[in-house]
Amino acid sequence: MSAAPPPAPLDLGGLVTRHQQSVWRYLRVLGAAPDLADDLLQDTFVIALRRGLVDQGYAATAAFLRATARHLYLKSHRRRVALREVEEADLVWQQECSTDDGAGWFLALDRCLDEIPPRGRRLLEGTYGEGLGRAALARELGLSVLGIKTALRRLRAALRDCVERRRQA
Amino acid sequence: MNGRDAAVERLLDTGLQERFADRRAPDVREAVAARLAVPAEVNRPADHRHRLATAALVLLGVFVAGGVAWLRNDEDAAQVQEPERLIPPDLPPSLIAQSAAALARIAADVTSLHCMYEVPASDYQLLERFVALRRLAITGPAVTSPWPADVFAPFTAMPALTVLELPLQPAMTPEHLRSLAKVPQLQFLTLHLNRPLLAKDVAALQALPNVRSLSLMGGSLDAHAVRAMSLLPALESLTLARIGGCTEPVLRELRTVHRLRRMRLYGIGETSRASRLGSPGVAGAGLSVAVAKALGELPLLDEVSIEQCSLSAEAVTLLPERLRGFALTRCPDAGADVVEALLRFRGLRRLELDRFERRWWITSTAARPTPRVGPPEFDAATAGMPDQEPIWRAQAELLRKLPVQRLRYWSALPAEVAEALPAAASLAEIELVWCGPAEIEAVAKVQKLRRLRLESCRFTVEDVRPLTAVRSLAQLDLRWASGSREDYAALLPGVAVTVQ
């Protein structure tokens, strides 16, 4: 009886490079805060590789890593997160991002952001880039605090619509 | 809000934070490799107690760092750290060998070496003894003789070799390139193309697991070769320098290289003024509108460098607004409108600019002046250049309005730019090439200056005295300068000084 050929050596650096961004984004969609996603990302690779992950093609490897990441996320939030919520988030990822690791979705978002008028862009920059509070932005943009809240809600809704339109086009 | 809506909102949050706060996945390659290298039982995934211990250590670290900063009265110790830059490490200048005999005289423990002659295959074996090398460059004319399959074998015995520059000779095959996979730490690879680069050559580079930066110089390539780059596992930085075949359709294929974070184009696209100066550049597209659009599709692109290329303001406006780094040098056809277009990169942290100097353009086909250290003289009349002042004013506006943290400037600072330096609120690192005492006085007015690098500048030890007033200055790096490290260190106590 001939012995099975030894598995090909795993390209660790290449494997991590290929998958780290999508696994991190996936964890964020599940509900992990950025710092927790950083931790779990590392754990995901370590555990998956310790459990004998072999590179069986891009899609299969990505699915294995996502399953590991999901398990770790649930474990880290055992008493505080409903399994159903995580499953729904996983479904969103499958529908929106699984074919290209989210590259298309994020590219569409980038395009949509390029179309935002300057005041809207400033609002997003202040909120997400500089961490300014609503009061500071209200002063800067000459709006009320409630106006900032409403404008942000509308901007986000418009961005979601825009991404969806672009994805369907 | 149902579960699906909440998940899509989180997807949107993730995208917005990536775009505006640059909060994205960390690179965990090294951490994962390090954890896998130790037994599992001592390196479990972080549990609750482990996290508490980690948090305690982090807090301790914060207090220690805070205390040190307080003791040093350093208000800027918490300077925002930029992600790891995709440029080679700052190593000592290379020792140069111009013959096999000269190579034989070099000590075996050298870390940076440049073989600058027609290196035959047999001389590659002579490199075997340089096991401490971190950077090795081999440049020279094309050698048409056959190459043994194991010609690169000596490199595999160099455990620290990170930066490698090689000629791709006419008789070298993809197998030669594939053999570089055995160089354990190779991250920055430059190929001088003495023949066209083919898709199968690029495919062979897939075997190199750690090459983050690829530079291709001379020769030519085609669309298949560019497309094949999308499969390189770790490629994040690409330089195309004076390389033929870079037409618009070929460069548009760059959009498939999704992992690119840094793109550098050098000497591509004919520019009328550069041609008049005797350095026309290789025929090609340069940064055209179509090429800029293609680069705009790269989801991770963070830094663009354009040197001696044709480009337009319209093309610049099509690059991703999120860019954190931009270099615009030696582009005499780029007017003030191109510089002004950079204002759209509102998160720009790293900026490289220059002041036009005709001497830069003198090539072997024209009269070559006597090389000298120090700023060359500007000769606008002979060069036929337009008025430079609008360009300098636009450069000054960039410094005033963008959150630039690191500035690299070539040649003497124009008065407009020098006056804008104190208004650059985030500026903490400055690199000047070909400067003089006046520039040192100007940078001494930068309030948060932490690091200054002066390269090929003409000044005396006494000329750096204005820097004694810069309390935030922590590091002074001098390259090709007069005076000893001790002289400068004595003048600037508490500042780390390096002289090479």
XYZ file of C-alpha atoms in Angstrom:
669
model
C 0.000 0.000 0.000
C 1.465 3.351 -0.971
C 1.480 6.083 1.636
C -0.535 9.234 1.014
C 1.601 12.095 -0.242
C 2.571 14.537 2.484
C 0.520 17.738 2.476
C 2.094 20.669 0.715
C 3.773 23.112 3.095
C 1.358 25.835 4.153
C 2.168 29.374 3.116
C 1.301 30.939 6.458
C 2.070 34.535 5.550
C 0.175 34.297 2.289
C -2.825 32.652 3.899
C -3.095 35.283 6.628
C -2.585 38.108 4.136
C -5.299 36.773 1.862
C -7.924 36.355 4.543
C -7.237 38.741 7.417
C -9.156 41.697 6.070
C -12.305 39.742 5.260
C -12.280 37.862 8.566
C -11.897 41.145 10.463
C -14.752 42.735 8.548
C -16.864 39.654 9.130
C -16.264 39.895 12.868
C -17.279 43.552 12.762
C -20.508 42.648 10.980
C -21.233 39.996 13.602
C -21.048 42.785 16.176
C -17.467 42.790 17.456
C -16.056 46.177 18.388
C -12.818 47.013 16.526
C -10.517 46.093 19.427
C -12.293 42.812 20.029
C -12.169 42.087 16.296
C -8.382 42.630 16.414
C -8.033 40.055 19.195
C -10.382 37.536 17.675
C -8.764 37.860 14.270
C -5.464 36.667 15.691
C -7.136 33.902 17.676
C -9.040 32.764 14.599
C -5.905 32.067 12.616
C -4.051 30.487 15.509
C -6.892 28.121 16.366
C -7.731 27.290 12.759
C -4.111 26.482 11.998
C -3.696 24.461 15.176
C -6.746 22.452 14.174
C -5.088 21.499 10.941
C -6.418 24.081 8.515
C -5.040 23.302 5.082
C -5.384 25.540 2.090
C -8.196 23.818 0.190
C -8.911 26.672 -2.105
C -9.963 30.177 -1.354
C -13.686 29.691 -0.730
C -13.324 26.628 1.488
C -10.572 28.227 3.545
C -12.564 31.443 3.941
C -15.611 29.472 5.094
C -13.534 27.549 7.643
C -12.045 30.762 9.001
C -15.447 32.453 9.226
C -16.858 29.493 11.129
C -13.935 29.659 13.553
C -14.329 33.424 13.954
C -18.068 33.089 14.563
C -17.503 30.432 17.205
C -14.928 32.600 18.971
C -17.193 35.633 18.859
C -20.095 33.706 20.344
C -17.789 32.311 23.015
C -16.551 35.763 23.938
C -20.138 37.025 24.310
C -21.721 33.856 25.612
C -24.258 35.469 27.852
C -24.818 38.694 26.016
C -25.560 37.927 22.434
C -28.364 35.915 20.894
C -27.372 33.144 18.545
C -30.141 34.260 16.192
C -28.637 37.721 15.813
C -25.274 36.257 14.902
C -26.874 33.916 12.405
C -28.686 36.811 10.782
C -25.459 38.771 10.544
C -23.787 35.733 9.013
C -26.581 35.576 6.446
C -26.038 39.232 5.572
C -22.366 38.535 4.992
C -23.202 35.503 2.836
C -25.563 37.580 0.716
C -23.577 40.783 0.419
C -19.950 39.897 0.736
C -19.153 36.202 0.475
C -18.426 36.108 -3.260
C -15.646 38.700 -3.161
C -14.881 39.120 0.541
C -16.805 42.347 0.583
C -14.538 44.100 -1.933
C -17.495 44.962 -4.145
C -19.605 46.232 -1.268
C -16.839 48.416 0.120
C -15.922 49.688 -3.332
C -19.554 50.637 -3.927
C -19.565 52.452 -0.589
C -16.401 54.321 -1.560
C -18.020 55.421 -4.791
C -21.150 56.540 -2.977
C -19.055 58.518 -0.493
C -17.392 60.311 -3.392
C -20.796 61.614 -4.402
C -21.711 63.062 -1.005
C -21.884 66.886 -0.967
C -19.200 68.721 1.039
C -21.329 69.386 4.130
C -22.403 65.779 4.306
C -18.823 64.642 3.871
C -17.704 66.965 6.647
C -20.361 65.521 8.914
C -19.129 61.999 8.239
C -15.480 62.985 8.642
C -16.185 64.721 11.916
C -18.209 61.794 13.241
C -16.190 58.817 12.051
C -12.768 60.278 11.374
C -12.284 62.816 14.142
C -14.707 61.440 16.725
C -16.373 64.817 17.226
C -19.567 64.841 19.232
C -22.882 66.062 17.904
C -22.589 69.315 19.867
C -19.235 70.193 18.296
C -20.475 69.352 14.832
C -23.672 71.326 15.429
C -21.603 74.390 16.271
C -19.373 73.913 13.241
C -22.147 73.297 10.750
C -24.674 75.747 12.195
C -27.264 73.093 12.995
C -28.992 71.998 16.150
C -27.874 68.826 17.887
C -31.105 67.201 16.804
C -30.437 68.406 13.255
C -27.056 66.659 13.277
C -28.649 63.454 14.473
C -31.281 63.639 11.736
C -28.749 64.526 9.046
C -26.551 61.591 10.025
C -29.500 59.213 9.956
C -30.483 60.438 6.512
C -26.925 60.250 5.217
C -26.574 56.674 6.373
C -29.888 55.710 4.817
C -28.872 57.391 1.559
C -25.549 55.558 1.583
C -27.264 52.211 2.108
C -29.617 52.911 -0.784
C -26.753 54.057 -2.983
C -24.692 50.933 -2.259
C -27.682 48.738 -2.985
C -28.369 50.520 -6.264
C -24.769 50.236 -7.364
C -24.640 46.566 -6.425
C -27.741 45.854 -8.475
C -26.642 47.919 -11.475
C -34.461 47.450 13.890
C -34.341 43.772 12.975
C -31.245 41.615 12.985
C -30.607 42.046 9.273
C -30.845 45.828 9.451
C -28.530 45.894 12.432
C -25.953 43.808 10.563
C -26.091 46.047 7.481
C -25.699 49.083 9.745
C -22.582 47.486 11.234
C -21.290 46.821 7.727
C -21.812 50.500 6.998
C -20.092 51.492 10.260
C -17.131 49.315 9.325
C -16.865 50.945 5.908
C -17.169 54.469 7.287
C -14.541 53.860 9.953
C -12.190 52.358 7.376
C -12.654 55.331 5.104
C -12.556 58.170 7.594
C -10.599 56.811 10.552
C -8.387 54.323 8.714
C -9.557 51.727 11.238
C -9.083 48.443 9.470
C -7.762 44.949 10.025
C -4.313 44.857 11.610
C -1.600 42.785 9.981
C -1.445 39.722 12.236
C 1.037 37.670 10.229
C 3.901 38.025 12.665
C 1.732 37.639 15.756
C 0.147 34.460 14.399
C 3.526 33.034 13.398
C 4.948 33.844 16.827
C 2.023 32.219 18.641
C 2.205 29.131 16.484
C 5.897 28.811 17.209
C 5.289 28.076 20.907
C 3.466 25.073 22.389
C -0.327 25.370 22.491
C -0.693 24.831 26.232
C 1.216 28.002 27.065
C -0.484 30.078 24.432
C -4.220 29.606 24.649
C -6.505 32.101 23.046
C -6.952 35.054 25.310
C -9.389 34.236 28.108
C -10.918 36.589 30.612
C -8.059 36.481 33.096
C -5.545 36.796 30.320
C -7.358 39.881 29.084
C -7.355 41.403 32.565
C -3.634 40.763 32.877
C -3.090 42.249 29.428
C -5.177 45.280 30.321
C -3.171 45.738 33.523
C 0.083 45.555 31.585
C -1.197 48.004 28.999
C -2.253 50.400 31.755
C 1.155 50.060 33.360
C 2.735 50.764 29.996
C 0.571 53.834 29.526
C 1.582 55.185 32.939
C 5.251 54.525 32.266
C 5.065 56.182 28.831
C 3.142 59.085 30.300
C 5.686 59.475 33.080
C 8.587 59.435 30.668
C 6.873 61.995 28.460
C 6.177 64.194 31.471
C 9.745 63.944 32.636
C 10.941 64.938 29.194
C 8.352 67.699 29.072
C 7.426 66.267 25.712
C 3.914 67.255 24.763
C 3.932 65.186 21.632
C 4.806 61.777 22.986
C 1.364 60.577 22.000
C 1.929 61.342 18.336
C -0.351 59.200 16.236
C 1.543 56.232 14.862
C 1.302 55.665 11.150
C 0.934 52.123 9.848
C 4.142 50.405 8.856
C 5.550 52.135 5.801
C 6.117 50.195 2.655
C 9.614 51.396 2.019
C 12.848 49.537 2.763
C 14.416 49.959 6.206
C 16.841 52.839 6.643
C 20.120 50.925 6.479
C 23.646 52.335 6.418
C 24.897 53.341 2.974
C 26.000 50.362 0.918
C 29.614 49.417 0.417
C 30.225 49.386 -3.308
C 32.190 46.742 -5.202
C 33.084 47.560 -8.792
C 34.978 44.362 -9.531
C 35.383 40.839 -8.215
C 38.705 41.873 -6.691
C 37.057 44.724 -4.804
C 34.339 42.347 -3.634
C 36.969 40.013 -2.231
C 38.377 42.825 -0.090
C 35.059 43.616 1.653
C 34.611 42.287 5.195
C 32.178 39.408 5.559
C 30.068 41.127 8.217
C 28.877 43.975 5.975
C 25.104 44.529 6.145
C 24.581 46.528 2.967
C 26.381 45.819 -0.286
C 26.125 47.030 -3.863
C 27.880 45.160 -6.692
C 28.100 47.692 -9.460
C 29.735 45.918 -12.371
C 29.014 43.295 -14.989
C 28.585 40.450 -12.494
C 28.979 37.038 -14.182
C 27.308 33.930 -12.802
C 30.546 32.744 -11.210
C 30.778 35.883 -9.068
C 27.426 35.152 -7.400
C 29.220 32.386 -5.523
C 31.563 34.998 -4.070
C 28.593 36.470 -2.225
C 28.131 33.339 -0.152
C 30.329 34.595 2.694
C 28.266 37.759 3.323
C 25.805 36.082 5.675
C 25.011 39.286 7.607
C 23.663 41.122 4.575
C 20.343 42.906 4.998
C 20.456 44.685 1.670
C 22.116 43.494 -1.519
C 22.033 45.236 -4.874
C 23.506 43.879 -8.076
C 23.320 46.249 -11.000
C 25.146 46.403 -14.262
C 24.700 45.792 -17.956
C 22.982 42.808 -19.514
C 24.955 39.562 -19.386
C 23.894 37.197 -22.143
C 25.656 34.055 -20.942
C 23.630 31.090 -19.540
C 22.837 31.062 -15.836
C 23.024 27.935 -13.647
C 19.715 27.048 -12.017
C 21.198 27.512 -8.546
C 22.861 30.871 -9.204
C 20.834 32.515 -6.418
C 21.620 29.749 -3.912
C 24.103 31.928 -1.954
C 21.229 34.219 -0.965
C 19.483 31.422 0.899
C 22.291 31.464 3.470
C 21.567 35.107 4.330
C 18.990 34.957 7.121
C 18.616 38.731 7.433
C 18.476 39.615 3.744
C 15.392 41.820 3.414
C 16.121 44.062 0.443
C 17.330 42.543 -2.831
C 17.982 44.243 -6.149
C 18.859 42.051 -9.125
C 19.117 42.169 -12.880
C 16.737 39.875 -14.730
C 19.111 38.744 -17.435
C 18.031 37.610 -20.912
C 18.830 33.955 -20.219
C 17.232 33.843 -16.764
C 14.018 31.835 -16.530
C 11.026 31.872 -14.176
C 12.732 29.039 -12.305
C 15.521 31.408 -11.314
C 12.960 33.767 -9.827
C 11.150 30.914 -8.110
C 14.376 29.891 -6.390
C 14.287 33.204 -4.474
C 11.489 31.667 -2.402
C 14.247 30.131 -0.290
C 15.459 33.551 0.865
C 13.688 33.567 4.206
C 13.247 37.272 4.965
C 13.026 38.780 1.497
C 10.439 41.580 1.540
C 11.633 44.207 -0.953
C 12.541 42.964 -4.408
C 13.745 45.119 -7.297
C 14.271 43.648 -10.751
C 16.233 45.498 -13.416
C 14.711 44.108 -16.549
C 17.237 43.240 -19.222
C 14.447 41.444 -21.065
C 10.639 41.772 -21.163
C 8.869 40.658 -17.999
C 6.313 37.968 -18.830
C 3.275 36.686 -16.974
C 5.110 33.424 -16.262
C 7.887 35.405 -14.541
C 5.328 37.080 -12.307
C 3.645 33.734 -11.696
C 6.999 32.402 -10.471
C 7.129 35.234 -7.929
C 3.990 33.784 -6.321
C 6.330 31.362 -4.591
C 7.876 34.238 -2.625
C 5.716 34.424 0.488
C 6.959 37.639 2.059
C 7.647 40.006 -0.827
C 5.610 43.090 0.033
C 7.271 45.458 -2.363
C 8.140 44.847 -6.001
C 10.012 47.374 -8.140
C 10.447 46.861 -11.862
C 12.935 49.034 -13.687
C 13.729 49.319 -17.388
C 12.750 46.644 -19.900
C 9.098 46.235 -20.626
C 5.963 44.403 -19.564
C 2.486 43.717 -20.872
C -1.078 43.472 -19.590
C -0.752 39.754 -18.792
C 2.211 40.431 -16.520
C 0.350 43.201 -14.691
C -2.729 41.030 -14.269
C -0.600 38.203 -12.871
C 0.524 40.521 -10.068
C -2.919 40.168 -8.527
C -1.878 36.669 -7.435
C 1.255 37.688 -5.557
C 0.401 36.726 -1.991
C 1.892 39.619 -0.045
C 2.352 42.381 -2.607
C 1.427 45.771 -1.155
C 3.759 48.162 -2.951
C 4.550 48.339 -6.653
C 7.011 50.583 -8.491
C 7.095 50.852 -12.257
C 10.176 52.816 -13.258
C 11.109 53.782 -16.798
C 9.554 50.592 -18.046
C 8.343 50.167 -21.600
C 4.916 48.978 -22.644
C 3.048 50.948 -19.975
C 0.261 52.031 -22.242
C -3.128 52.983 -20.873
C -4.686 49.504 -21.387
C -1.714 47.893 -19.644
C -1.699 50.236 -16.662
C -5.461 49.935 -16.308
C -4.912 46.293 -15.363
C -3.477 47.566 -12.094
C -7.069 47.691 -10.867
C -6.926 43.899 -10.480
C -4.041 44.058 -7.985
C -6.391 44.491 -5.054
C -3.851 44.302 -2.264
C -1.833 47.306 -3.402
C -1.411 49.985 -0.765
C 1.377 51.940 -2.431
C 1.878 52.702 -6.112
C 4.872 54.508 -7.578
C 5.224 55.567 -11.192
C 8.575 56.905 -12.308
C 9.663 58.134 -15.710
C 6.570 56.968 -17.570
C 4.847 59.142 -20.123
C 6.540 61.765 -22.223
C 6.459 65.258 -20.821
C 7.256 68.099 -23.151
C 9.335 70.086 -20.680
C 11.267 67.043 -19.525
C 12.002 66.270 -23.164
C 13.386 69.747 -23.660
C 15.611 69.139 -20.660
C 17.038 65.988 -22.223
C 15.145 63.446 -20.098
C 11.998 62.548 -21.990
C 10.818 59.547 -20.011
C 9.691 56.256 -21.478
C 6.733 56.341 -23.834
C 3.579 55.422 -21.977
C 0.472 56.690 -20.293
C 1.843 58.237 -17.103
C -0.904 59.186 -14.658
C -3.633 59.685 -17.217
C -7.308 60.003 -16.387
C -7.931 56.360 -17.274
C -4.989 55.152 -15.180
C -6.097 57.279 -12.219
C -9.577 55.787 -12.505
C -8.083 52.298 -12.424
C -6.034 53.147 -9.329
C -9.212 54.558 -7.800
C -10.665 51.065 -7.869
C -7.978 49.660 -5.589
C -9.694 49.279 -2.228
C -6.572 49.542 -0.072
C -4.535 52.132 -1.958
C -3.015 54.475 0.601
C -0.027 56.131 -1.027
C 0.803 57.307 -4.552
C 4.167 58.512 -5.771
C 4.553 60.240 -9.118
C 8.028 61.124 -10.281
C 8.920 62.456 -13.709
C 5.630 61.404 -15.236
C 3.003 63.088 -17.302
C -0.104 63.819 -15.239
C -2.968 66.287 -14.985
C -5.041 67.882 -12.246
C -8.065 66.003 -13.541
C -6.262 62.695 -13.083
C -5.315 63.617 -9.502
C -8.961 64.310 -8.683
C -9.841 60.750 -9.706
C -7.493 59.137 -7.203
C -9.085 57.912 -3.969
C -9.728 60.772 -1.577
C -8.604 58.624 1.342
C -4.899 58.697 0.307
C -2.553 59.163 3.260
C 0.640 59.650 1.299
C 1.499 61.478 -1.911
C 4.795 62.266 -3.599
C 4.956 64.639 -6.546
C 8.507 65.258 -7.724
C 10.345 66.038 -10.950
C 7.168 66.629 -12.916
C 7.927 69.875 -14.765
C 4.679 69.719 -16.713
C 2.679 69.750 -13.476
C 1.586 73.301 -12.797
C 0.024 74.869 -9.747
C -3.356 73.335 -10.630
C -1.927 69.834 -10.104
C -0.494 70.800 -6.701
C -3.791 72.437 -5.728
C -5.634 69.251 -6.670
C -3.812 67.481 -3.816
C -5.936 69.494 -1.385
C -8.700 66.961 -1.890
C -6.724 64.377 0.084
C -7.928 65.746 3.381
C -6.394 62.960 5.424
C -2.940 63.271 3.854
C -0.196 62.499 6.387
C 2.906 62.023 4.229
C 3.888 64.501 1.558
C 6.925 64.662 -0.717
C 7.538 67.697 -2.917
C 10.367 69.427 -4.649
C 11.525 72.736 -5.990
C 12.414 72.599 -9.636
C 16.144 72.517 -10.253
C 17.443 72.248 -13.754
C 20.498 70.259 -12.708
C 18.312 67.293 -11.884
C 17.537 66.942 -15.544
C 21.001 66.920 -16.965
C 21.471 63.415 -18.344
C 24.261 61.578 -20.047
C 23.066 62.926 -23.374
C 23.596 66.491 -22.241
C 26.473 68.332 -20.650
C 26.962 66.947 -17.147
C 27.987 69.463 -14.503
C 30.551 68.705 -11.850
C 28.685 66.888 -9.067
C 28.689 68.711 -5.773
C 26.987 68.466 -2.439
C 24.483 71.172 -1.640
C 21.621 72.836 -3.387
C 22.097 73.216 -7.102
C 21.393 76.587 -8.586
C 18.122 77.350 -10.290
C 18.370 78.410 -13.866
C 14.839 79.116 -15.025
C 15.870 81.097 -18.063
C 17.910 78.273 -19.559
C 15.378 75.676 -18.630
C 12.507 77.563 -20.210
C 10.358 76.890 -17.199
C 7.259 78.893 -16.339
C 7.044 81.031 -13.237
C 7.437 78.733 -10.251
C 5.881 81.013 -7.645
C 2.276 79.834 -8.141
C 3.506 76.290 -7.606
C 5.296 77.256 -4.401
C 2.208 79.077 -3.138
C 0.139 75.982 -3.835
C 2.700 73.846 -1.979
C 2.441 76.200 0.994
C -1.342 75.833 0.966
C -0.983 72.068 1.231
C 1.059 72.480 4.390
C -1.401 74.941 5.882
C -4.563 73.007 5.104
C -3.690 69.308 5.233
C -2.813 67.327 8.380
C 0.662 66.499 7.067
C 2.828 64.757 9.659
C 5.845 63.900 7.527
C 7.305 66.154 4.854
C 10.147 65.333 2.505
C 11.349 68.232 0.398
C 13.982 68.264 -2.324
C 16.191 71.317 -2.692
C 16.117 74.739 -1.062
C 12.791 75.635 0.515
C 11.058 78.474 -1.328
C 10.157 81.365 0.982
C 6.439 80.597 0.591
C 6.911 77.029 1.797
C 9.294 78.008 4.607
C 6.750 80.537 5.906
C 3.997 77.915 5.896
C 5.946 75.432 8.017
C 5.008 76.895 11.432
C 1.339 76.774 10.390
C 1.498 73.042 9.657
C -0.048 71.996 12.952
C 0.542 68.244 12.630
C 4.017 68.345 11.141
C 6.391 66.221 13.226
C 8.914 64.758 10.796
C 10.848 66.607 8.114
C 13.352 65.283 5.613
C 15.294 67.785 3.541
C 17.540 66.920 0.624
C 20.016 69.433 -0.773
C 19.309 72.103 1.774
C 21.431 74.714 3.530
C 21.534 76.727 6.777
C 18.479 78.800 5.807
C 16.329 75.651 5.702
C 17.564 74.586 9.131
C 16.452 77.940 10.510
C 13.058 77.502 8.872
C 12.385 74.038 10.253
C 13.439 75.187 13.730
C 10.149 77.106 13.803
C 8.068 73.945 13.495
C 6.521 73.591 16.917
C 6.063 69.823 17.066
C 9.145 68.761 15.162
C 10.270 65.399 16.515
C 12.520 64.078 13.784
C 14.675 65.868 11.250
C 16.679 64.246 8.503
C 19.138 66.261 6.424
C 20.505 64.567 3.349
C 23.305 65.880 1.124
C 22.944 69.297 2.734
C 25.658 71.893 3.048
C 26.112 73.280 6.553
C 28.463 73.310 9.505
C 27.925 72.029 13.015
C 27.307 75.586 14.172
C 24.525 75.974 11.585
C 22.311 73.504 13.452
C 22.314 75.671 16.608
C 18.760 76.984 15.904
C 17.563 73.435 16.575
C 18.498 73.810 20.247
C 15.300 75.856 20.592
C 13.135 72.958 19.347
C 12.200 71.276 22.597
C 10.235 68.512 20.915
C 13.149 67.359 18.735
C 14.014 63.759 19.555
C 15.997 62.589 16.541
C 18.398 64.130 14.050
C 19.578 61.988 11.139
C 22.367 63.348 8.958
C 23.366 61.748 5.685
C 26.450 62.860 3.768
C 27.047 65.670 6.232
C 30.223 67.191 7.579
C 31.110 66.931 11.270
C 31.016 63.987 13.639
C 28.097 62.540 15.554
C 29.727 63.662 18.791
C 29.860 67.269 17.601
C 26.131 67.378 16.923
C 25.232 65.372 20.016
C 27.173 67.830 22.190
C 25.221 70.716 20.706
C 21.855 68.962 21.062
C 21.817 67.089 24.383
C 18.957 64.621 24.645
C 18.569 64.315 20.883
C 19.418 60.978 19.261
C 21.842 61.803 16.459
C 22.928 59.535 13.616
C 25.548 60.519 11.044
C 26.338 58.476 7.936
